[in-house]
Amino acid sequence: MSIRLYHAPLTRSLRVRWLLEELGADYEIVALDFMGGDLQKADYLAKHPLGKVPTLEVDGTTLWESGAMVELLCEKFGKLAPPPGSPKRGEFLQWVHFSEATAMPPVGAFFQNAFIKPEPQRIPAVVEEAKGTIAKWLQLLDDHLKNRKYLLGDEFSAADVMMGYTVNGAKMTGILDARFPNVEAYLGRLLERPALQRASA
Ligand SMILES: N[C@@H](CCC(=O)N[C@@H](CS)C(=O)NCC(=O)O)C(=O)O
């Protein structure tokens, strides 16, 4: 199998690098300097015309969307996801998509409007709204994790890779705190995983 990941530290490409480490895959990394403008260079725009990370090349297919990459890699390796048709498949897909489609947007809106955009373009009301939305999904997740080690129960899966990145983003906003003890403990368990530590090094 041939796998090449276009990666910038701290971005969503960490999900894919982390998963590749969990899978024990052989892969090539193309390191991009996010702040240094690498994503807007012509050679990268030829790979991803919107200039976003991650991009994954796998066996001749070029993919965008971290969630699609995670699903495809699990399928190719036959690991870390309940197989199609099995009882936990629906819940697995729900968490994979919830992490990016529902939980991640307010985290992004928070960072954009609190730190990233030029100051005159920042909207304080968006930051306040994002804080409320993040707290709501953190409560949902805290309730879900009350009697579970990972999203699907006792077994770690690729859904935890997707969600782990988002939960770490919520931690960085300052909104994930002692009000959500089950989520804090869950994030602690994920951060201890050697595969995540190797992917972050
Ligand atoms: N839904 C996409 C989002 C990709 C995305 O927005 N990546 C960010 C980094 S975390 C990016 O490249 N931002 C640069 C930009 O939007 O110009 C995914 O999950 O892969």
PDB file of C-alpha atoms and ligand atoms in Angstrom:
ATOM      1  CA  MET A   1       0.000   0.000   0.000  1.00  0.00           C
ATOM      2  CA  SER A   2       1.313   3.457  -0.810  1.00  0.00           C
ATOM      3  CA  ILE A   3       0.344   6.236   1.607  1.00  0.00           C
ATOM      4  CA  ARG A   4       1.476   9.868   1.590  1.00  0.00           C
ATOM      5  CA  LEU A   5       0.060  12.407   4.081  1.00  0.00           C
ATOM      6  CA  TYR A   6       0.393  16.174   3.663  1.00  0.00           C
ATOM      7  CA  HIS A   7       0.657  17.259   7.263  1.00  0.00           C
ATOM      8  CA  ALA A   8       0.954  20.399   9.345  1.00  0.00           C
ATOM      9  CA  PRO A   9       1.395  20.019  13.125  1.00  0.00           C
ATOM     10  CA  LEU A  10      -1.611  20.859  15.363  1.00  0.00           C
ATOM     11  CA  THR A  11      -4.044  20.787  12.428  1.00  0.00           C
ATOM     12  CA  ARG A  12      -6.650  18.164  11.558  1.00  0.00           C
ATOM     13  CA  SER A  13      -3.949  16.211   9.713  1.00  0.00           C
ATOM     14  CA  LEU A  14      -2.898  15.067  13.206  1.00  0.00           C
ATOM     15  CA  ARG A  15      -5.988  12.834  13.207  1.00  0.00           C
ATOM     16  CA  VAL A  16      -4.717  10.976  10.161  1.00  0.00           C
ATOM     17  CA  ARG A  17      -1.126  10.752  11.337  1.00  0.00           C
ATOM     18  CA  TRP A  18      -2.332   9.483  14.728  1.00  0.00           C
ATOM     19  CA  LEU A  19      -4.515   6.853  13.066  1.00  0.00           C
ATOM     20  CA  LEU A  20      -1.648   5.736  10.795  1.00  0.00           C
ATOM     21  CA  GLU A  21       0.472   5.244  13.914  1.00  0.00           C
ATOM     22  CA  GLU A  22      -2.325   3.294  15.645  1.00  0.00           C
ATOM     23  CA  LEU A  23      -2.604   1.084  12.546  1.00  0.00           C
ATOM     24  CA  GLY A  24       1.142   0.455  12.375  1.00  0.00           C
ATOM     25  CA  ALA A  25       1.126   1.669   8.764  1.00  0.00           C
ATOM     26  CA  ASP A  26       4.127   2.488   6.606  1.00  0.00           C
ATOM     27  CA  TYR A  27       3.579   5.997   5.306  1.00  0.00           C
ATOM     28  CA  GLU A  28       5.349   9.064   3.987  1.00  0.00           C
ATOM     29  CA  ILE A  29       4.854  12.514   5.501  1.00  0.00           C
ATOM     30  CA  VAL A  30       5.100  15.731   3.515  1.00  0.00           C
ATOM     31  CA  ALA A  31       5.560  18.378   6.210  1.00  0.00           C
ATOM     32  CA  LEU A  32       3.927  21.734   5.484  1.00  0.00           C
ATOM     33  CA  ASP A  33       4.509  25.018   7.277  1.00  0.00           C
ATOM     34  CA  PHE A  34       0.944  26.205   8.000  1.00  0.00           C
ATOM     35  CA  MET A  35       1.858  29.743   9.072  1.00  0.00           C
ATOM     36  CA  GLY A  36       4.689  30.012   6.523  1.00  0.00           C
ATOM     37  CA  GLY A  37       2.311  29.933   3.534  1.00  0.00           C
ATOM     38  CA  ASP A  38       3.008  26.397   2.233  1.00  0.00           C
ATOM     39  CA  LEU A  39      -0.730  25.715   1.808  1.00  0.00           C
ATOM     40  CA  GLN A  40      -1.077  28.519  -0.743  1.00  0.00           C
ATOM     41  CA  LYS A  41       1.875  27.447  -2.908  1.00  0.00           C
ATOM     42  CA  ALA A  42       1.005  26.318  -6.427  1.00  0.00           C
ATOM     43  CA  ASP A  43       2.337  22.783  -5.970  1.00  0.00           C
ATOM     44  CA  TYR A  44       0.131  22.237  -2.921  1.00  0.00           C
ATOM     45  CA  LEU A  45      -2.916  23.918  -4.504  1.00  0.00           C
ATOM     46  CA  ALA A  46      -2.549  21.371  -7.311  1.00  0.00           C
ATOM     47  CA  LYS A  47      -3.211  18.701  -4.665  1.00  0.00           C
ATOM     48  CA  HIS A  48      -5.896  20.572  -2.693  1.00  0.00           C
ATOM     49  CA  PRO A  49      -7.343  23.561  -4.585  1.00  0.00           C
ATOM     50  CA  LEU A  50      -8.700  25.109  -1.355  1.00  0.00           C
ATOM     51  CA  GLY A  51      -5.264  24.967   0.293  1.00  0.00           C
ATOM     52  CA  LYS A  52      -6.358  23.040   3.373  1.00  0.00           C
ATOM     53  CA  VAL A  53      -4.839  20.145   5.303  1.00  0.00           C
ATOM     54  CA  PRO A  54      -4.936  17.212   5.425  1.00  0.00           C
ATOM     55  CA  THR A  55      -4.542  15.784   1.936  1.00  0.00           C
ATOM     56  CA  LEU A  56      -3.930  12.042   1.684  1.00  0.00           C
ATOM     57  CA  GLU A  57      -2.658  10.097  -1.317  1.00  0.00           C
ATOM     58  CA  VAL A  58      -3.432   6.430  -0.972  1.00  0.00           C
ATOM     59  CA  ASP A  59      -2.861   3.897  -3.742  1.00  0.00           C
ATOM     60  CA  GLY A  60      -3.313   6.536  -6.457  1.00  0.00           C
ATOM     61  CA  THR A  61      -6.379   8.256  -4.949  1.00  0.00           C
ATOM     62  CA  THR A  62      -6.100  11.811  -3.602  1.00  0.00           C
ATOM     63  CA  LEU A  63      -8.463  12.571  -0.724  1.00  0.00           C
ATOM     64  CA  TRP A  64      -9.545  15.621   1.297  1.00  0.00           C
ATOM     65  CA  GLU A  65     -11.571  15.406   4.536  1.00  0.00           C
ATOM     66  CA  SER A  66      -9.997  13.834   7.589  1.00  0.00           C
ATOM     67  CA  GLY A  67     -13.153  11.787   8.300  1.00  0.00           C
ATOM     68  CA  ALA A  68     -13.134  10.187   4.854  1.00  0.00           C
ATOM     69  CA  MET A  69      -9.437   9.355   5.273  1.00  0.00           C
ATOM     70  CA  VAL A  70     -10.093   7.769   8.658  1.00  0.00           C
ATOM     71  CA  GLU A  71     -12.947   5.631   7.310  1.00  0.00           C
ATOM     72  CA  LEU A  72     -10.955   4.536   4.252  1.00  0.00           C
ATOM     73  CA  LEU A  73      -7.801   3.659   6.200  1.00  0.00           C
ATOM     74  CA  CYS A  74      -9.786   1.576   8.711  1.00  0.00           C
ATOM     75  CA  GLU A  75     -11.386  -0.248   5.798  1.00  0.00           C
ATOM     76  CA  LYS A  76      -8.058  -0.882   4.042  1.00  0.00           C
ATOM     77  CA  PHE A  77      -6.359  -2.156   7.209  1.00  0.00           C
ATOM     78  CA  GLY A  78      -9.437  -3.953   8.588  1.00  0.00           C
ATOM     79  CA  LYS A  79      -8.826  -2.433  12.016  1.00  0.00           C
ATOM     80  CA  LEU A  80     -10.158   0.096  14.547  1.00  0.00           C
ATOM     81  CA  ALA A  81     -13.710   0.268  13.149  1.00  0.00           C
ATOM     82  CA  PRO A  82     -16.689  -2.058  13.542  1.00  0.00           C
ATOM     83  CA  PRO A  83     -17.226  -3.650  10.111  1.00  0.00           C
ATOM     84  CA  PRO A  84     -20.219  -2.625   7.946  1.00  0.00           C
ATOM     85  CA  GLY A  85     -23.326  -4.470   9.098  1.00  0.00           C
ATOM     86  CA  SER A  86     -22.046  -5.107  12.641  1.00  0.00           C
ATOM     87  CA  PRO A  87     -24.059  -3.823  15.638  1.00  0.00           C
ATOM     88  CA  LYS A  88     -21.784  -0.883  16.522  1.00  0.00           C
ATOM     89  CA  ARG A  89     -21.274   0.365  12.955  1.00  0.00           C
ATOM     90  CA  GLY A  90     -23.993   3.048  13.138  1.00  0.00           C
ATOM     91  CA  GLU A  91     -22.735   4.467  16.409  1.00  0.00           C
ATOM     92  CA  PHE A  92     -19.176   4.469  15.050  1.00  0.00           C
ATOM     93  CA  LEU A  93     -20.198   6.462  11.970  1.00  0.00           C
ATOM     94  CA  GLN A  94     -22.228   8.847  14.095  1.00  0.00           C
ATOM     95  CA  TRP A  95     -19.230   9.772  16.266  1.00  0.00           C
ATOM     96  CA  VAL A  96     -16.842  10.027  13.302  1.00  0.00           C
ATOM     97  CA  HIS A  97     -19.158  12.562  11.685  1.00  0.00           C
ATOM     98  CA  PHE A  98     -20.308  14.288  14.885  1.00  0.00           C
ATOM     99  CA  SER A  99     -16.695  15.118  15.718  1.00  0.00           C
ATOM    100  CA  GLU A 100     -16.123  17.126  12.531  1.00  0.00           C
ATOM    101  CA  ALA A 101     -19.598  18.183  11.377  1.00  0.00           C
ATOM    102  CA  THR A 102     -21.170  19.214  14.700  1.00  0.00           C
ATOM    103  CA  ALA A 103     -18.546  19.531  17.433  1.00  0.00           C
ATOM    104  CA  MET A 104     -15.665  21.085  15.451  1.00  0.00           C
ATOM    105  CA  PRO A 105     -17.343  24.150  13.835  1.00  0.00           C
ATOM    106  CA  PRO A 106     -17.822  26.107  17.091  1.00  0.00           C
ATOM    107  CA  VAL A 107     -14.232  25.292  18.112  1.00  0.00           C
ATOM    108  CA  GLY A 108     -13.046  26.738  14.785  1.00  0.00           C
ATOM    109  CA  ALA A 109     -15.323  29.779  15.162  1.00  0.00           C
ATOM    110  CA  PHE A 110     -13.920  30.385  18.653  1.00  0.00           C
ATOM    111  CA  PHE A 111     -10.290  30.356  17.511  1.00  0.00           C
ATOM    112  CA  GLN A 112     -10.972  32.406  14.369  1.00  0.00           C
ATOM    113  CA  ASN A 113     -12.752  35.162  16.281  1.00  0.00           C
ATOM    114  CA  ALA A 114     -10.661  35.100  19.459  1.00  0.00           C
ATOM    115  CA  PHE A 115      -7.150  34.824  17.961  1.00  0.00           C
ATOM    116  CA  ILE A 116      -6.669  34.078  14.273  1.00  0.00           C
ATOM    117  CA  LYS A 117      -8.501  36.764  12.246  1.00  0.00           C
ATOM    118  CA  PRO A 118      -7.041  40.264  12.083  1.00  0.00           C
ATOM    119  CA  GLU A 119      -8.417  42.124  15.110  1.00  0.00           C
ATOM    120  CA  PRO A 120     -10.885  44.412  13.275  1.00  0.00           C
ATOM    121  CA  GLN A 121     -12.543  41.344  11.697  1.00  0.00           C
ATOM    122  CA  ARG A 122     -13.108  39.460  14.965  1.00  0.00           C
ATOM    123  CA  ILE A 123     -16.705  39.261  16.223  1.00  0.00           C
ATOM    124  CA  PRO A 124     -16.958  38.916  20.025  1.00  0.00           C
ATOM    125  CA  ALA A 125     -20.594  37.713  19.792  1.00  0.00           C
ATOM    126  CA  VAL A 126     -19.425  34.709  17.738  1.00  0.00           C
ATOM    127  CA  VAL A 127     -16.932  33.819  20.480  1.00  0.00           C
ATOM    128  CA  GLU A 128     -19.682  33.949  23.109  1.00  0.00           C
ATOM    129  CA  GLU A 129     -22.053  31.851  21.008  1.00  0.00           C
ATOM    130  CA  ALA A 130     -19.287  29.311  20.305  1.00  0.00           C
ATOM    131  CA  LYS A 131     -18.565  28.971  24.042  1.00  0.00           C
ATOM    132  CA  GLY A 132     -22.197  28.059  24.681  1.00  0.00           C
ATOM    133  CA  THR A 133     -22.340  25.579  21.792  1.00  0.00           C
ATOM    134  CA  ILE A 134     -19.095  23.877  22.870  1.00  0.00           C
ATOM    135  CA  ALA A 135     -20.354  23.574  26.465  1.00  0.00           C
ATOM    136  CA  LYS A 136     -23.549  21.913  25.167  1.00  0.00           C
ATOM    137  CA  TRP A 137     -21.753  19.195  23.218  1.00  0.00           C
ATOM    138  CA  LEU A 138     -19.240  18.716  26.047  1.00  0.00           C
ATOM    139  CA  GLN A 139     -22.198  18.003  28.367  1.00  0.00           C
ATOM    140  CA  LEU A 140     -23.607  15.491  25.885  1.00  0.00           C
ATOM    141  CA  LEU A 141     -20.208  13.803  25.642  1.00  0.00           C
ATOM    142  CA  ASP A 142     -19.690  13.853  29.414  1.00  0.00           C
ATOM    143  CA  ASP A 143     -23.023  12.055  29.899  1.00  0.00           C
ATOM    144  CA  HIS A 144     -22.121   9.523  27.189  1.00  0.00           C
ATOM    145  CA  LEU A 145     -18.735   8.778  28.783  1.00  0.00           C
ATOM    146  CA  LYS A 146     -20.130   8.293  32.289  1.00  0.00           C
ATOM    147  CA  ASN A 147     -19.891   4.491  32.042  1.00  0.00           C
ATOM    148  CA  ARG A 148     -17.591   4.169  29.049  1.00  0.00           C
ATOM    149  CA  LYS A 149     -13.840   4.273  28.593  1.00  0.00           C
ATOM    150  CA  TYR A 150     -14.088   5.150  24.891  1.00  0.00           C
ATOM    151  CA  LEU A 151     -16.913   6.282  22.599  1.00  0.00           C
ATOM    152  CA  LEU A 152     -17.952   2.727  21.708  1.00  0.00           C
ATOM    153  CA  GLY A 153     -17.389   1.266  25.178  1.00  0.00           C
ATOM    154  CA  ASP A 154     -14.278  -0.562  26.377  1.00  0.00           C
ATOM    155  CA  GLU A 155     -12.633  -0.725  22.946  1.00  0.00           C
ATOM    156  CA  PHE A 156     -10.676   2.173  21.452  1.00  0.00           C
ATOM    157  CA  SER A 157     -11.694   2.896  17.845  1.00  0.00           C
ATOM    158  CA  ALA A 158     -10.953   5.393  15.091  1.00  0.00           C
ATOM    159  CA  ALA A 159     -13.996   7.385  16.263  1.00  0.00           C
ATOM    160  CA  ASP A 160     -11.862   8.300  19.306  1.00  0.00           C
ATOM    161  CA  VAL A 161      -9.148   9.592  16.968  1.00  0.00           C
ATOM    162  CA  MET A 162     -11.650  11.886  15.249  1.00  0.00           C
ATOM    163  CA  MET A 163     -13.224  13.047  18.510  1.00  0.00           C
ATOM    164  CA  GLY A 164      -9.942  13.214  20.426  1.00  0.00           C
ATOM    165  CA  TYR A 165      -8.652  15.980  18.153  1.00  0.00           C
ATOM    166  CA  THR A 166     -11.884  17.942  18.628  1.00  0.00           C
ATOM    167  CA  VAL A 167     -11.901  17.457  22.408  1.00  0.00           C
ATOM    168  CA  ASN A 168      -8.299  18.652  22.577  1.00  0.00           C
ATOM    169  CA  GLY A 169      -9.399  21.754  20.652  1.00  0.00           C
ATOM    170  CA  ALA A 170     -12.134  22.318  23.240  1.00  0.00           C
ATOM    171  CA  LYS A 171      -9.488  22.007  25.970  1.00  0.00           C
ATOM    172  CA  MET A 172      -7.424  24.701  24.242  1.00  0.00           C
ATOM    173  CA  THR A 173     -10.424  27.084  24.240  1.00  0.00           C
ATOM    174  CA  GLY A 174     -10.511  26.801  28.040  1.00  0.00           C
ATOM    175  CA  ILE A 175     -14.145  25.627  28.001  1.00  0.00           C
ATOM    176  CA  LEU A 176     -13.324  22.003  28.806  1.00  0.00           C
ATOM    177  CA  ASP A 177     -12.784  22.120  32.553  1.00  0.00           C
ATOM    178  CA  ALA A 178     -13.815  20.362  35.792  1.00  0.00           C
ATOM    179  CA  ARG A 179     -17.521  20.719  34.885  1.00  0.00           C
ATOM    180  CA  PHE A 180     -16.919  17.833  32.472  1.00  0.00           C
ATOM    181  CA  PRO A 181     -14.890  15.281  34.504  1.00  0.00           C
ATOM    182  CA  ASN A 182     -15.629  12.304  32.251  1.00  0.00           C
ATOM    183  CA  VAL A 183     -14.425  14.189  29.176  1.00  0.00           C
ATOM    184  CA  GLU A 184     -11.285  15.350  30.990  1.00  0.00           C
ATOM    185  CA  ALA A 185     -10.506  11.758  32.020  1.00  0.00           C
ATOM    186  CA  TYR A 186     -11.187  10.559  28.460  1.00  0.00           C
ATOM    187  CA  LEU A 187      -8.814  13.158  26.999  1.00  0.00           C
ATOM    188  CA  GLY A 188      -6.200  12.113  29.557  1.00  0.00           C
ATOM    189  CA  ARG A 189      -6.501   8.482  28.405  1.00  0.00           C
ATOM    190  CA  LEU A 190      -6.129   9.497  24.764  1.00  0.00           C
ATOM    191  CA  LEU A 191      -3.108  11.728  25.397  1.00  0.00           C
ATOM    192  CA  GLU A 192      -1.334   8.783  27.055  1.00  0.00           C
ATOM    193  CA  ARG A 193      -1.532   6.662  23.902  1.00  0.00           C
ATOM    194  CA  PRO A 194       1.956   6.072  22.452  1.00  0.00           C
ATOM    195  CA  ALA A 195       0.610   6.377  18.883  1.00  0.00           C
ATOM    196  CA  LEU A 196      -0.655   9.904  19.566  1.00  0.00           C
ATOM    197  CA  GLN A 197       2.611  10.827  21.234  1.00  0.00           C
ATOM    198  CA  ARG A 198       4.592   9.581  18.224  1.00  0.00           C
ATOM    199  CA  ALA A 199       2.266  11.436  15.824  1.00  0.00           C
ATOM    200  CA  SER A 200       2.663  14.686  17.785  1.00  0.00           C
ATOM    201  CA  ALA A 201       6.460  14.451  18.163  1.00  0.00           C
TER     202      ALA A 201
HETATM  203  N1  LIG B   1     -13.346  19.243   7.126  1.00  0.00           N
HETATM  204  C1  LIG B   1     -11.944  19.295   6.752  1.00  0.00           C
HETATM  205  C2  LIG B   1     -11.385  20.620   7.294  1.00  0.00           C
HETATM  206  C3  LIG B   1      -9.980  20.913   6.795  1.00  0.00           C
HETATM  207  C4  LIG B   1      -9.489  22.241   7.392  1.00  0.00           C
HETATM  208  O1  LIG B   1     -10.229  23.234   7.472  1.00  0.00           O
HETATM  209  N2  LIG B   1      -8.192  22.269   7.777  1.00  0.00           N
HETATM  210  C5  LIG B   1      -7.627  23.478   8.331  1.00  0.00           C
HETATM  211  C6  LIG B   1      -6.518  23.129   9.311  1.00  0.00           C
HETATM  212  S1  LIG B   1      -7.106  22.291  10.734  1.00  0.00           S
HETATM  213  C7  LIG B   1      -6.977  24.291   7.217  1.00  0.00           C
HETATM  214  O2  LIG B   1      -6.296  23.737   6.389  1.00  0.00           O
HETATM  215  N3  LIG B   1      -7.167  25.620   7.215  1.00  0.00           N
HETATM  216  C8  LIG B   1      -6.557  26.471   6.260  1.00  0.00           C
HETATM  217  C9  LIG B   1      -7.545  27.273   5.479  1.00  0.00           C
HETATM  218  O3  LIG B   1      -8.763  27.084   5.664  1.00  0.00           O
HETATM  219  O4  LIG B   1      -7.102  28.097   4.690  1.00  0.00           O
HETATM  220  C10 LIG B   1     -11.219  18.078   7.320  1.00  0.00           C
HETATM  221  O5  LIG B   1     -11.690  17.506   8.319  1.00  0.00           O
HETATM  222  O6  LIG B   1     -10.198  17.637   6.766  1.00  0.00           O
END
